[in-house]
XYZ file of C-alpha atoms in Angstrom:
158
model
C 0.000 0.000 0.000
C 2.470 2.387 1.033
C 4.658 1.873 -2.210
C 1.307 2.952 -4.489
C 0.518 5.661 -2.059
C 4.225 6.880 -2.419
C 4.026 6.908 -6.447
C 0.845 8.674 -6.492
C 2.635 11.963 -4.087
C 5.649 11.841 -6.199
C 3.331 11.912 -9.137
C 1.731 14.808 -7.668
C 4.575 16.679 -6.713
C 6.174 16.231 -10.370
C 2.543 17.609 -12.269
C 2.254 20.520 -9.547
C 5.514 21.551 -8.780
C 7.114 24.572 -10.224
C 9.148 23.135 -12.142
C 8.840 19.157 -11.356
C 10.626 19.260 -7.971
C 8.965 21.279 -5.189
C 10.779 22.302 -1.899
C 9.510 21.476 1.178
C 6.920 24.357 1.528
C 5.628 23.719 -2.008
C 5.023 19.724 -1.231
C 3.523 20.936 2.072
C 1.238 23.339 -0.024
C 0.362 20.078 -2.477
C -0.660 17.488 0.379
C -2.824 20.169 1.778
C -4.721 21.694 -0.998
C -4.709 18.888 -3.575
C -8.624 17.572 -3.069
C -7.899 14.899 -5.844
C -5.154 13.429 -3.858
C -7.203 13.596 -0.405
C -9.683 10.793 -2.631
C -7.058 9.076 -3.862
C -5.540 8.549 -0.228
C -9.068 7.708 1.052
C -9.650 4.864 -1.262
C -5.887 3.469 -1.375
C -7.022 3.097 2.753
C -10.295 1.702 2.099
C -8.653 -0.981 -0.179
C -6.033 -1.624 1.814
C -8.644 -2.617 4.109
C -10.666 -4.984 2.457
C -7.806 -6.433 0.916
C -5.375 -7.264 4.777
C -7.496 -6.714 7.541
C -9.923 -9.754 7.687
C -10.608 -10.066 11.220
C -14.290 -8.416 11.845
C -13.520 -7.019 15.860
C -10.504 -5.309 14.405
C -11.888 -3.987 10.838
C -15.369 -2.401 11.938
C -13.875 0.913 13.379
C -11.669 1.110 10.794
C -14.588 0.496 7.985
C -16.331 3.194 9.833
C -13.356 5.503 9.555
C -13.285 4.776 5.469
C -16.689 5.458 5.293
C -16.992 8.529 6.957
C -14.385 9.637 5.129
C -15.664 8.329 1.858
C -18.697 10.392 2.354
C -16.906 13.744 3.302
C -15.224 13.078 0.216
C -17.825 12.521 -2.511
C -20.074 15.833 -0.482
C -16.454 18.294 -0.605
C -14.921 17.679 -3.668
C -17.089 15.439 -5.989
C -14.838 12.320 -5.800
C -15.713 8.675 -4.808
C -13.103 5.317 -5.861
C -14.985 2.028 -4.769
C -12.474 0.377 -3.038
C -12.822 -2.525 -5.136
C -10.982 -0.958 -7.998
C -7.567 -2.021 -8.599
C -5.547 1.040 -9.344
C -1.790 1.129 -9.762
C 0.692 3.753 -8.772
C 0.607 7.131 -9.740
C -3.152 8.489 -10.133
C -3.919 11.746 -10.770
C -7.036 13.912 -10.639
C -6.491 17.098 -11.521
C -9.322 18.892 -11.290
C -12.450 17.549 -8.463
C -15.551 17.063 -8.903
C -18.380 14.578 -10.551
C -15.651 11.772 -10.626
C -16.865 8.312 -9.622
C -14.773 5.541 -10.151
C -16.288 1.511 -9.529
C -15.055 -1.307 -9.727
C -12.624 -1.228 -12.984
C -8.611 -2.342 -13.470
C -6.495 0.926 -14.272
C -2.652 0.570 -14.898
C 0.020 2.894 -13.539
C 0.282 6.849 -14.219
C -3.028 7.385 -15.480
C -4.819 10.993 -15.637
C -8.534 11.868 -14.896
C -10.233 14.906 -15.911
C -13.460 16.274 -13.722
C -16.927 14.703 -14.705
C -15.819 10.785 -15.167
C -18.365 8.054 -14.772
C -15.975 4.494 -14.918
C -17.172 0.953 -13.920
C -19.865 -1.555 -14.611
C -22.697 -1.707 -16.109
C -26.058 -1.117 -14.472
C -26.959 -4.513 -15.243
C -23.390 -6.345 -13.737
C -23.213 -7.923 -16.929
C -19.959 -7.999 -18.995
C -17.190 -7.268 -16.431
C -15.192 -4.409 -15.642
C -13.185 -1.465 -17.127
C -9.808 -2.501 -17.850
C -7.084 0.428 -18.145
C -3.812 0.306 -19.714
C -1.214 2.323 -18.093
C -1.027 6.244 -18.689
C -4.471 6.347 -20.088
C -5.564 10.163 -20.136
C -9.348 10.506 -19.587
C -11.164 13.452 -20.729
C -13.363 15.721 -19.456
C -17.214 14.346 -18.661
C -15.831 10.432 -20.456
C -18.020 7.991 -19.593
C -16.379 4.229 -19.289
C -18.320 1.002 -18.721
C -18.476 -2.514 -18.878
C -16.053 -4.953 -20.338
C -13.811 -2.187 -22.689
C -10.243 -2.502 -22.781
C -8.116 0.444 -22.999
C -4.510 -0.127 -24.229
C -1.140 1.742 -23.097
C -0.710 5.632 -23.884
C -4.498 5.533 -24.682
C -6.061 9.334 -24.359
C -10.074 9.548 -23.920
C -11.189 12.653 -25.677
C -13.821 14.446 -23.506
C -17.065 13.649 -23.597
């Protein structure tokens, strides 16, 4: 866990630094005020925790922290990740708001815009989004079902 959640602050610090490599008030300034990170923290701990902690006693309070958490996320800043998704290192949202992410496979270094719908279909029929990595995702893209998306792939918006 701590290796993805280490490639998705470098990522961050290299797209919104100055000029790639912030100094310690500018990464400061990033982990603070970067609302896309905040979700992407919240569901790398939510999957952690359906994926390692499997004793009940122990993983109810912490369940109740992710979803507490969860929900101050989707009603600040727009964002919820179902921690079911499998997401490699290196996420970035860049702009917050309307993004909802399900259950779907996305590689490492990928890029969503604000406004993305990704996951299954209504119905639960024909599997899950599968993501190359650094797949760019436009603006208001909606992705669902069974699609896969190859390496380098860019989603046009809309």
């Amino acid at each position: 866990m701590f290796e993805l959640i280490r490639g998705d602050i470098d990522r961050y610090f290299r797209l919104d630094g100055k000029d790639g490599r912030p100094g310690l008030l500018q990464k400061l300034r990033i982990l603070i005020d970067s609302p896309g990170l905040h979700g992407i923290l919240i569901y790398r701990y939510g999957s952690w925790l359906n994926r390692t902690v499997r004793f009940r006693p122990l993983r109810l309070p912490f369940k109740l922290v992710y979803v507490l958490l969860d929900r101050l996320c989707l009603i600040l800043w727009g964002i919820h990740i179902d921690e079911g998704a499998e997401i490699g290192p290196g996420l970035y949202i860049g702009h917050p708001g309307g993004i909802l992410i399900g259950p779907a496979r996305m590689g490492k270094d990928c890029n969503i815009a604000h406004q993305v719908t990704i996951g299954t279909r209504a119905d639960g029929a024909g599997g899950v989004p599968t993501m190359g990595d650094r797949v760019w995702i436009g603006v208001g893209a909606v992705i669902f079902g069974g699609i896969r998306i190859g390496n380098g792939v860019t989603i046009g918006p809309g």
